[in-house]
XYZ file of C-alpha atoms in Angstrom:
94
model
C 48.615 -40.557 -30.353
C 51.846 -38.889 -28.560
C 51.232 -36.218 -26.733
C 52.779 -33.324 -28.710
C 53.221 -35.028 -31.694
C 52.120 -33.635 -35.201
C 48.984 -35.216 -36.896
C 47.203 -35.685 -40.543
C 43.061 -36.875 -40.734
C 42.204 -36.991 -43.690
C 38.717 -36.385 -45.002
C 37.448 -37.714 -48.283
C 34.202 -36.537 -50.000
C 32.993 -38.492 -52.888
C 31.402 -38.387 -55.869
C 30.077 -34.989 -55.343
C 28.407 -31.850 -56.584
C 28.475 -28.824 -58.219
C 31.450 -28.128 -55.875
C 31.152 -25.263 -55.555
C 28.213 -25.422 -52.972
C 29.948 -27.455 -51.136
C 31.516 -26.359 -47.513
C 33.424 -29.030 -45.447
C 34.021 -28.950 -41.681
C 36.512 -29.973 -39.206
C 35.447 -30.190 -35.507
C 37.114 -31.121 -32.280
C 33.249 -32.019 -30.250
C 30.770 -29.841 -30.913
C 33.959 -27.189 -32.005
C 34.295 -26.410 -34.763
C 38.184 -26.097 -35.886
C 38.298 -25.338 -39.394
C 36.162 -24.575 -43.036
C 36.980 -25.391 -46.429
C 34.719 -24.027 -49.285
C 35.372 -24.855 -53.063
C 35.512 -22.438 -56.255
C 35.769 -25.721 -58.353
C 32.960 -24.427 -61.380
C 33.094 -28.243 -62.452
C 29.205 -29.692 -62.860
C 30.689 -33.616 -63.084
C 30.552 -35.413 -60.313
C 34.268 -35.510 -58.362
C 36.080 -36.386 -55.264
C 37.741 -33.641 -52.801
C 39.768 -34.680 -50.170
C 40.644 -31.733 -46.977
C 42.733 -32.721 -43.664
C 43.715 -30.927 -40.636
C 46.865 -31.229 -38.549
C 46.236 -31.764 -34.534
C 48.537 -31.439 -32.170
C 47.113 -33.231 -29.193
C 48.281 -32.807 -25.801
C 46.713 -34.738 -22.726
C 43.337 -32.257 -22.261
C 42.840 -34.217 -26.011
C 41.916 -37.458 -24.258
C 38.705 -39.132 -25.500
C 38.313 -35.980 -27.475
C 36.220 -36.948 -30.818
C 37.603 -35.125 -33.780
C 34.891 -35.345 -36.853
C 34.123 -34.145 -40.991
C 30.641 -33.062 -41.865
C 30.558 -32.293 -46.239
C 28.108 -30.147 -46.255
C 26.586 -28.836 -50.488
C 24.465 -25.657 -49.926
C 22.428 -25.664 -53.149
C 20.690 -22.197 -52.215
C 16.751 -21.171 -51.360
C 15.756 -23.347 -54.315
C 17.956 -26.812 -53.398
C 16.820 -29.090 -50.319
C 16.246 -27.520 -46.774
C 18.362 -28.136 -44.227
C 20.909 -28.881 -47.020
C 22.605 -32.346 -47.474
C 24.750 -33.544 -45.002
C 27.214 -36.003 -44.304
C 29.274 -36.733 -41.138
C 32.255 -39.403 -40.608
C 32.237 -41.289 -38.034
C 34.322 -39.403 -34.724
C 37.860 -40.488 -33.581
C 38.080 -40.689 -30.653
C 41.850 -39.308 -29.811
C 43.211 -42.210 -27.101
C 46.746 -39.449 -26.124
C 49.228 -40.904 -24.239
């Protein structure tokens, strides 16, 4: 990555239902950068995409970005809620 240039990271969540209980979180290391929830009331499985815009600087060299999808089905759903985390993207800033 070039320092100061804007990049778009994308997280694809496939075959998820019900979408209204889905939360997608973006992290840099252990720091939460962004969180997206959905209001769709679809009961059938769908695919959802979230994007994160970053503009890395030298301090971000070696940082790890990842997204995490969590399905919060309430007190009667599985505890802890089912969560899937992407493979980390290691930022190499030049």
